[in-house]
Amino acid sequence: MSTYLHTQIRQMKPTEITRIVTAYEQTLHALCVKDRDDPLTEMIAKTIIKVAQTDIADPAEISAEAIKQLEVR
């Protein structure tokens, strides 16, 4: 897990943490990011947090929106 994501979710409720971590992992998988030290993981984490703060609750939808915002094709 990225350092940024870890520090951001520390104070959240367990259900929120699960939702965000699930979306993060799905996004990494969808983008084929295997190296957890890749700087891209921090950008993904920031985008996941940003999207999770909207009304989107489903991890798969958060992931899809994050990918869309990252403009990854």
Short mmCIF file of N, CA and C in Angstrom, two decimals:
data_model
loop_
_atom_site.label_atom_id
_atom_site.label_comp_id
_atom_site.label_asym_id
_atom_site.label_seq_id
_atom_site.Cartn_x
_atom_site.Cartn_y
_atom_site.Cartn_z
N MET A 1 0.84 -1.17 0.00
CA MET A 1 0.00 0.00 0.00
C MET A 1 0.89 1.24 0.00
N SER A 2 0.47 2.24 -0.74
CA SER A 2 1.29 3.45 -0.82
C SER A 2 1.33 4.16 0.53
N THR A 3 2.40 4.85 0.79
CA THR A 3 2.56 5.59 2.03
C THR A 3 1.46 6.65 2.16
N TYR A 4 1.17 7.33 1.06
CA TYR A 4 0.13 8.36 1.08
C TYR A 4 -1.21 7.76 1.48
N LEU A 5 -1.58 6.66 0.86
CA LEU A 5 -2.86 6.03 1.16
C LEU A 5 -2.91 5.59 2.62
N HIS A 6 -1.83 4.99 3.08
CA HIS A 6 -1.77 4.52 4.47
C HIS A 6 -1.99 5.67 5.46
N THR A 7 -1.35 6.80 5.23
CA THR A 7 -1.50 7.93 6.16
C THR A 7 -2.89 8.55 6.08
N GLN A 8 -3.51 8.51 4.92
CA GLN A 8 -4.83 9.11 4.75
C GLN A 8 -5.95 8.28 5.39
N ILE A 9 -5.81 6.98 5.40
CA ILE A 9 -6.89 6.13 5.90
C ILE A 9 -6.75 5.76 7.37
N ARG A 10 -5.67 6.14 7.97
CA ARG A 10 -5.41 5.75 9.37
C ARG A 10 -6.55 6.08 10.32
N GLN A 11 -7.15 7.24 10.17
CA GLN A 11 -8.18 7.69 11.09
C GLN A 11 -9.61 7.38 10.63
N MET A 12 -9.75 6.67 9.54
CA MET A 12 -11.08 6.37 9.00
C MET A 12 -11.71 5.17 9.69
N LYS A 13 -13.02 5.04 9.47
CA LYS A 13 -13.76 3.89 9.98
C LYS A 13 -13.36 2.65 9.17
N PRO A 14 -13.44 1.48 9.80
CA PRO A 14 -13.06 0.24 9.10
C PRO A 14 -13.79 0.04 7.77
N THR A 15 -15.06 0.38 7.70
CA THR A 15 -15.80 0.20 6.44
C THR A 15 -15.26 1.11 5.35
N GLU A 16 -14.87 2.33 5.71
CA GLU A 16 -14.29 3.26 4.74
C GLU A 16 -12.92 2.76 4.28
N ILE A 17 -12.15 2.26 5.22
CA ILE A 17 -10.82 1.74 4.88
C ILE A 17 -10.94 0.58 3.89
N THR A 18 -11.85 -0.34 4.17
CA THR A 18 -12.05 -1.49 3.30
C THR A 18 -12.45 -1.04 1.90
N ARG A 19 -13.36 -0.08 1.82
CA ARG A 19 -13.85 0.42 0.53
C ARG A 19 -12.70 1.04 -0.27
N ILE A 20 -11.90 1.86 0.37
CA ILE A 20 -10.81 2.56 -0.31
C ILE A 20 -9.68 1.60 -0.70
N VAL A 21 -9.30 0.73 0.21
CA VAL A 21 -8.22 -0.22 -0.10
C VAL A 21 -8.65 -1.17 -1.22
N THR A 22 -9.90 -1.59 -1.20
CA THR A 22 -10.41 -2.45 -2.27
C THR A 22 -10.34 -1.73 -3.61
N ALA A 23 -10.78 -0.48 -3.65
CA ALA A 23 -10.73 0.31 -4.88
C ALA A 23 -9.29 0.50 -5.35
N TYR A 24 -8.40 0.76 -4.42
CA TYR A 24 -6.98 0.95 -4.73
C TYR A 24 -6.39 -0.33 -5.35
N GLU A 25 -6.65 -1.46 -4.71
CA GLU A 25 -6.13 -2.73 -5.21
C GLU A 25 -6.72 -3.07 -6.59
N GLN A 26 -8.01 -2.80 -6.78
CA GLN A 26 -8.63 -3.05 -8.07
C GLN A 26 -8.00 -2.18 -9.15
N THR A 27 -7.70 -0.95 -8.81
CA THR A 27 -7.11 -0.03 -9.77
C THR A 27 -5.70 -0.47 -10.15
N LEU A 28 -4.92 -0.85 -9.16
CA LEU A 28 -3.57 -1.35 -9.45
C LEU A 28 -3.65 -2.57 -10.36
N HIS A 29 -4.56 -3.47 -10.07
CA HIS A 29 -4.72 -4.67 -10.89
C HIS A 29 -5.15 -4.31 -12.32
N ALA A 30 -6.12 -3.42 -12.43
CA ALA A 30 -6.62 -3.03 -13.76
C ALA A 30 -5.54 -2.36 -14.60
N LEU A 31 -4.65 -1.63 -13.94
CA LEU A 31 -3.58 -0.92 -14.65
C LEU A 31 -2.29 -1.75 -14.74
N CYS A 32 -2.35 -2.97 -14.24
CA CYS A 32 -1.19 -3.89 -14.26
C CYS A 32 0.03 -3.30 -13.56
N VAL A 33 -0.20 -2.61 -12.46
CA VAL A 33 0.90 -2.05 -11.66
C VAL A 33 1.26 -3.09 -10.61
N LYS A 34 2.44 -3.66 -10.75
CA LYS A 34 2.89 -4.70 -9.83
C LYS A 34 3.93 -4.18 -8.85
N ASP A 35 4.70 -3.20 -9.28
CA ASP A 35 5.76 -2.63 -8.44
C ASP A 35 5.14 -1.61 -7.50
N ARG A 36 5.03 -1.98 -6.23
CA ARG A 36 4.40 -1.10 -5.24
C ARG A 36 5.26 0.12 -4.91
N ASP A 37 6.50 0.14 -5.39
CA ASP A 37 7.37 1.30 -5.20
C ASP A 37 7.33 2.25 -6.39
N ASP A 38 6.55 1.89 -7.39
CA ASP A 38 6.40 2.73 -8.58
C ASP A 38 5.74 4.06 -8.17
N PRO A 39 6.29 5.19 -8.59
CA PRO A 39 5.68 6.49 -8.25
C PRO A 39 4.23 6.61 -8.70
N LEU A 40 3.84 5.82 -9.68
CA LEU A 40 2.46 5.82 -10.14
C LEU A 40 1.49 5.43 -9.02
N THR A 41 1.95 4.60 -8.07
CA THR A 41 1.06 4.17 -6.99
C THR A 41 0.62 5.34 -6.12
N GLU A 42 1.49 6.32 -5.93
CA GLU A 42 1.11 7.51 -5.14
C GLU A 42 0.05 8.33 -5.87
N MET A 43 0.19 8.46 -7.17
CA MET A 43 -0.78 9.20 -7.97
C MET A 43 -2.13 8.47 -7.95
N ILE A 44 -2.09 7.16 -8.04
CA ILE A 44 -3.31 6.37 -7.98
C ILE A 44 -3.97 6.53 -6.61
N ALA A 45 -3.18 6.46 -5.56
CA ALA A 45 -3.72 6.59 -4.20
C ALA A 45 -4.40 7.95 -4.00
N LYS A 46 -3.76 9.01 -4.45
CA LYS A 46 -4.34 10.35 -4.31
C LYS A 46 -5.66 10.45 -5.08
N THR A 47 -5.70 9.86 -6.24
CA THR A 47 -6.92 9.90 -7.04
C THR A 47 -8.03 9.07 -6.39
N ILE A 48 -7.68 7.91 -5.86
CA ILE A 48 -8.67 7.06 -5.17
C ILE A 48 -9.27 7.82 -3.99
N ILE A 49 -8.44 8.46 -3.19
CA ILE A 49 -8.94 9.23 -2.03
C ILE A 49 -9.87 10.33 -2.51
N LYS A 50 -9.48 11.04 -3.54
CA LYS A 50 -10.29 12.14 -4.09
C LYS A 50 -11.66 11.62 -4.54
N VAL A 51 -11.67 10.53 -5.27
CA VAL A 51 -12.92 9.97 -5.77
C VAL A 51 -13.76 9.42 -4.61
N ALA A 52 -13.12 8.79 -3.64
CA ALA A 52 -13.84 8.21 -2.50
C ALA A 52 -14.54 9.28 -1.66
N GLN A 53 -14.09 10.51 -1.76
CA GLN A 53 -14.70 11.60 -1.01
C GLN A 53 -15.96 12.14 -1.69
N THR A 54 -16.30 11.62 -2.86
CA THR A 54 -17.52 12.00 -3.54
C THR A 54 -18.64 11.07 -3.07
N ASP A 55 -19.75 11.08 -3.77
CA ASP A 55 -20.88 10.23 -3.40
C ASP A 55 -20.73 8.79 -3.88
N ILE A 56 -19.66 8.48 -4.57
CA ILE A 56 -19.46 7.11 -5.07
C ILE A 56 -19.05 6.22 -3.91
N ALA A 57 -19.81 5.14 -3.72
CA ALA A 57 -19.54 4.26 -2.59
C ALA A 57 -18.96 2.91 -2.99
N ASP A 58 -19.30 2.42 -4.17
CA ASP A 58 -18.86 1.11 -4.62
C ASP A 58 -17.39 1.13 -5.02
N PRO A 59 -16.57 0.24 -4.46
CA PRO A 59 -15.14 0.21 -4.79
C PRO A 59 -14.86 0.09 -6.29
N ALA A 60 -15.65 -0.72 -6.99
CA ALA A 60 -15.44 -0.88 -8.43
C ALA A 60 -15.71 0.43 -9.17
N GLU A 61 -16.72 1.16 -8.72
CA GLU A 61 -17.02 2.45 -9.35
C GLU A 61 -15.96 3.49 -9.01
N ILE A 62 -15.46 3.44 -7.78
CA ILE A 62 -14.37 4.35 -7.39
C ILE A 62 -13.15 4.08 -8.27
N SER A 63 -12.83 2.80 -8.44
CA SER A 63 -11.70 2.42 -9.28
C SER A 63 -11.89 2.90 -10.71
N ALA A 64 -13.07 2.65 -11.27
CA ALA A 64 -13.35 3.06 -12.65
C ALA A 64 -13.23 4.57 -12.83
N GLU A 65 -13.76 5.31 -11.88
CA GLU A 65 -13.68 6.77 -11.96
C GLU A 65 -12.24 7.25 -11.80
N ALA A 66 -11.49 6.62 -10.93
CA ALA A 66 -10.08 6.99 -10.75
C ALA A 66 -9.30 6.76 -12.04
N ILE A 67 -9.53 5.64 -12.67
CA ILE A 67 -8.86 5.35 -13.95
C ILE A 67 -9.24 6.39 -14.99
N LYS A 68 -10.51 6.74 -15.01
CA LYS A 68 -10.99 7.76 -15.93
C LYS A 68 -10.30 9.11 -15.66
N GLN A 69 -10.22 9.49 -14.38
CA GLN A 69 -9.58 10.75 -14.02
C GLN A 69 -8.07 10.75 -14.30
N LEU A 70 -7.47 9.59 -14.20
CA LEU A 70 -6.05 9.48 -14.50
C LEU A 70 -5.80 9.49 -16.01
N GLU A 71 -6.90 9.42 -16.76
CA GLU A 71 -6.86 9.43 -18.23
C GLU A 71 -6.00 8.30 -18.78
N VAL A 72 -6.16 7.15 -18.17
CA VAL A 72 -5.44 5.96 -18.62
C VAL A 72 -6.33 5.23 -19.60
N ARG A 73 -5.77 4.87 -20.73
CA ARG A 73 -6.55 4.18 -21.75
C ARG A 73 -5.97 2.83 -22.02
#
